[in-house]
């Protein structure tokens, strides 16, 4: 009802606010309060022109004012991140940083499976510069999670770290390239060139793994009849998945396939590949595991596999739901039986 009523609206009251840089937080919070008061007095809705969001007065108060409990608020509550397909990969950019007199932040060419981690990285960087962390060496920024002052931002991230996480990201910064639809604001692009890797995707994987930690293990199993039957069932879905992929996945949706990679000493190591291109029988994508027995490969590396060699698949939807990977339960059961022997 509100959305329909909004389309019939004939009046807009535009409020522009300006304040000295030294009073950025006091000024912004005051502006929020004034805007809420006007909306309540007129029965209006609130449009944040920087983040391109519409609010009821109650929701505006909840997200913009009531959640602001420290000097520098949780920047995530005052900005948004737009992530969208750009070529084979994904581009993400913030909207709303100009409210703090700061540049917006962009990351180029990553995969959908990294979307959550990249969003956390962008939010942590945005929080750090909002809290006054400065760039001490041109083009470099050391993001230290433990150095984030806002406890509501810092503590949940620390609690979610894997045991091998460093909680530090050594970022390389450069001026972002503006694209149609971007905010009218300077852009900082976060890049990953301070990490080793055969390509940009491998470097991205290294940074995120170092910052947040990672878990990977190897399981030795022999393919029995039950496992092969589950694999054949998964393979029967591949033609349908190819059609879905070719038609275009929804934003945030991606498909991974498990494929064999030859071990120098013999045999195969089976690893997951996130598909970025599917042409005939050839599948190109990003290696999602860190190899244990193949020194020439690294997690995040671009690889090519054959559709005929696929063992299983996972289709992940934007809401977190997934299908496929039915062989995983069988492998787990086989491993548990082996451990009991």
Coordinates of N, CA, C and O in Angstrom, one line a residue, residues 87-156:
X87 N 30.8 -8.9 -16.9 CA 31.5 -9.9 -17.7 C 31.3 -11.3 -17.1 O 30.2 -11.7 -16.7
X88 N 32.4 -12.1 -16.9 CA 32.3 -13.4 -16.3 C 32.2 -13.3 -14.8 O 31.8 -14.3 -14.2
X89 N 32.6 -12.2 -14.2 CA 32.8 -12.1 -12.8 C 31.9 -11.0 -12.2 O 30.9 -10.6 -12.8
X90 N 32.1 -10.6 -11.0 CA 31.2 -9.8 -10.2 C 32.0 -8.5 -9.8 O 33.2 -8.5 -9.6
X91 N 31.2 -7.4 -9.8 CA 31.7 -6.1 -9.4 C 30.9 -5.6 -8.2 O 29.6 -5.8 -8.3
X92 N 31.5 -5.1 -7.2 CA 30.8 -4.6 -6.0 C 31.2 -3.2 -5.7 O 32.4 -2.9 -5.8
X93 N 30.2 -2.4 -5.3 CA 30.5 -1.0 -5.1 C 29.6 -0.5 -3.9 O 28.5 -0.8 -3.9
X94 N 30.2 0.4 -3.1 CA 29.4 1.0 -2.0 C 28.6 2.2 -2.5 O 29.0 2.8 -3.5
X95 N 27.5 2.5 -1.9 CA 26.8 3.8 -2.1 C 26.5 4.4 -0.7 O 26.1 3.6 0.2
X96 N 26.9 5.6 -0.5 CA 26.6 6.3 0.7 C 27.8 6.8 1.5 O 27.6 7.6 2.5
X97 N 29.0 6.5 1.1 CA 30.2 7.0 1.8 C 30.4 8.5 1.7 O 31.0 9.1 2.5
X98 N 29.7 9.1 0.7 CA 29.9 10.6 0.5 C 29.2 11.3 1.7 O 29.6 12.4 2.0
X99 N 28.3 10.6 2.4 CA 27.7 11.3 3.6 C 28.7 11.5 4.7 O 28.5 12.4 5.6
X100 N 29.8 10.8 4.7 CA 30.9 11.0 5.7 C 32.1 11.8 5.1 O 33.1 11.9 5.8
X101 N 31.9 12.3 3.9 CA 33.0 13.0 3.2 C 34.1 12.0 2.8 O 35.3 12.4 2.7
X102 N 33.8 10.8 2.5 CA 34.7 9.8 2.1 C 34.4 9.2 0.8 O 33.3 9.2 0.3
X103 N 35.4 8.6 0.1 CA 35.2 8.0 -1.2 C 34.4 6.7 -1.1 O 34.5 6.0 0.0
X104 N 33.7 6.3 -2.1 CA 33.1 5.0 -2.1 C 34.1 4.0 -2.5 O 35.2 4.3 -3.1
X105 N 33.8 2.7 -2.3 CA 34.7 1.6 -2.3 C 34.3 0.6 -3.4 O 33.1 0.2 -3.4
X106 N 35.2 0.1 -4.2 CA 34.8 -0.8 -5.3 C 35.8 -2.0 -5.3 O 37.0 -1.8 -5.0
X107 N 35.3 -3.2 -5.6 CA 36.1 -4.4 -5.8 C 35.7 -4.9 -7.2 O 34.5 -5.1 -7.4
X108 N 36.7 -5.2 -8.0 CA 36.4 -5.7 -9.4 C 36.7 -7.2 -9.5 O 37.6 -7.8 -8.8
X109 N 36.0 -7.9 -10.4 CA 36.3 -9.2 -10.9 C 36.5 -10.3 -9.8 O 37.6 -10.9 -9.7
X110 N 35.5 -10.6 -9.1 CA 35.5 -11.7 -8.2 C 34.3 -12.6 -8.5 O 33.5 -12.3 -9.3
X111 N 34.3 -13.8 -7.8 CA 33.2 -14.7 -8.1 C 32.1 -14.6 -7.1 O 32.3 -14.1 -6.0
X112 N 30.9 -15.1 -7.5 CA 29.8 -15.0 -6.6 C 30.0 -15.7 -5.2 O 29.5 -15.3 -4.2
X113 N 30.8 -16.8 -5.3 CA 31.0 -17.5 -4.0 C 31.8 -16.7 -3.0 O 31.8 -17.0 -1.8
X114 N 32.5 -15.7 -3.5 CA 33.2 -14.8 -2.6 C 32.4 -13.6 -2.2 O 32.9 -12.7 -1.4
X115 N 31.1 -13.5 -2.6 CA 30.3 -12.3 -2.4 C 30.2 -11.9 -0.9 O 30.4 -10.7 -0.6
X116 N 29.9 -12.9 0.0 CA 29.8 -12.5 1.4 C 31.1 -12.1 2.0 O 31.2 -11.1 2.7
X117 N 32.2 -12.8 1.7 CA 33.5 -12.4 2.2 C 34.0 -11.0 1.7 O 34.5 -10.2 2.4
X118 N 33.7 -10.8 0.4 CA 34.1 -9.5 -0.2 C 33.2 -8.4 0.5 O 33.7 -7.3 0.7
X119 N 32.0 -8.6 0.7 CA 31.1 -7.7 1.4 C 31.7 -7.3 2.8 O 31.7 -6.1 3.2
X120 N 32.1 -8.4 3.5 CA 32.7 -8.1 4.8 C 34.0 -7.3 4.7 O 34.2 -6.4 5.6
X121 N 34.8 -7.6 3.7 CA 36.0 -6.9 3.5 C 35.7 -5.4 3.2 O 36.4 -4.5 3.8
X122 N 34.8 -5.2 2.3 CA 34.5 -3.8 2.0 C 33.9 -3.0 3.2 O 34.3 -1.9 3.5
X123 N 33.1 -3.7 4.0 CA 32.5 -3.0 5.2 C 33.6 -2.7 6.2 O 33.6 -1.7 6.9
X124 N 34.5 -3.7 6.4 CA 35.6 -3.4 7.4 C 36.5 -2.3 6.9 O 37.0 -1.5 7.8
X125 N 36.8 -2.3 5.7 CA 37.7 -1.2 5.1 C 37.0 0.2 5.3 O 37.6 1.1 5.8
X126 N 35.7 0.2 4.9 CA 34.9 1.4 5.1 C 34.8 1.9 6.5 O 34.9 3.1 6.8
X127 N 34.6 0.9 7.4 CA 34.6 1.2 8.9 C 35.9 1.8 9.3 O 36.0 2.8 10.1
X128 N 37.0 1.2 8.9 CA 38.4 1.7 9.3 C 38.6 3.1 8.9 O 39.1 3.9 9.7
X129 N 38.3 3.4 7.6 CA 38.6 4.8 7.2 C 37.7 5.8 7.8 O 38.0 6.9 8.0
X130 N 36.5 5.3 8.1 CA 35.5 6.2 8.8 C 36.0 6.5 10.2 O 35.8 7.6 10.7
X131 N 36.6 5.6 10.8 CA 37.2 5.7 12.2 C 38.5 6.5 12.2 O 39.0 6.7 13.3
X132 N 39.0 6.8 11.0 CA 40.2 7.7 11.0 C 41.5 7.0 10.7 O 42.5 7.6 10.8
X133 N 41.5 5.7 10.4 CA 42.7 5.0 10.0 C 43.2 5.6 8.7 O 42.5 5.7 7.8
X134 N 44.5 6.0 8.7 CA 45.0 6.7 7.5 C 45.9 5.8 6.7 O 46.4 4.8 7.2
X135 N 46.1 6.2 5.5 CA 47.0 5.5 4.6 C 48.4 6.0 4.8 O 48.7 7.2 4.5
X136 N 49.3 5.2 5.4 CA 50.6 5.7 5.7 C 51.6 5.6 4.6 O 52.6 6.3 4.5
X137 N 51.4 4.7 3.7 CA 52.2 4.5 2.5 C 51.4 4.5 1.3 O 50.4 3.8 1.2
X138 N 51.8 5.3 0.3 CA 51.0 5.5 -0.9 C 50.6 4.2 -1.5 O 51.4 3.3 -1.8
X139 N 49.3 4.0 -1.7 CA 48.8 2.8 -2.4 C 48.7 1.6 -1.6 O 48.3 0.5 -2.1
X140 N 49.0 1.6 -0.3 CA 48.9 0.5 0.6 C 48.1 0.8 1.8 O 48.1 1.9 2.4
X141 N 47.4 -0.3 2.3 CA 46.6 -0.1 3.5 C 46.5 -1.5 4.2 O 46.2 -2.5 3.6
X142 N 46.9 -1.5 5.5 CA 46.9 -2.7 6.3 C 45.7 -2.6 7.2 O 45.6 -1.9 8.1
X143 N 44.7 -3.5 6.8 CA 43.4 -3.6 7.5 C 43.6 -4.5 8.7 O 43.8 -5.7 8.5
X144 N 43.5 -4.0 9.9 CA 43.6 -4.8 11.1 C 42.3 -4.9 11.8 O 41.8 -4.0 12.3
X145 N 41.7 -6.2 11.8 CA 40.4 -6.4 12.4 C 40.4 -6.0 13.8 O 39.4 -5.4 14.3
X146 N 41.4 -6.3 14.6 CA 41.4 -6.0 16.0 C 41.5 -4.5 16.3 O 41.3 -4.1 17.4
X147 N 41.9 -3.8 15.2 CA 42.0 -2.3 15.4 C 40.7 -1.6 15.2 O 40.6 -0.3 15.4
X148 N 39.6 -2.3 14.7 CA 38.3 -1.6 14.5 C 37.8 -1.2 15.9 O 37.7 -2.0 16.8
X149 N 37.4 0.1 16.0 CA 37.0 0.6 17.3 C 35.6 0.2 17.7 O 35.3 0.0 18.9
X150 N 34.7 0.2 16.7 CA 33.3 -0.1 17.0 C 33.1 -1.6 17.4 O 33.3 -2.4 16.5
X151 N 32.8 -1.8 18.6 CA 32.7 -3.2 19.1 C 31.6 -4.0 18.4 O 31.8 -5.2 18.2
X152 N 30.5 -3.4 18.0 CA 29.5 -4.1 17.4 C 29.9 -4.6 16.0 O 29.3 -5.6 15.4
X153 N 30.8 -3.9 15.4 CA 31.4 -4.4 14.1 C 32.5 -5.4 14.3 O 32.6 -6.4 13.7
X154 N 33.4 -5.1 15.3 CA 34.6 -5.9 15.5 C 34.3 -7.3 16.1 O 34.8 -8.3 15.5
X155 N 33.5 -7.3 17.1 CA 33.4 -8.6 17.9 C 32.8 -9.7 17.1 O 33.3 -10.9 17.1
X156 N 31.7 -9.5 16.4 CA 31.1 -10.6 15.6 C 32.1 -11.2 14.5 O 32.1 -12.4 14.3

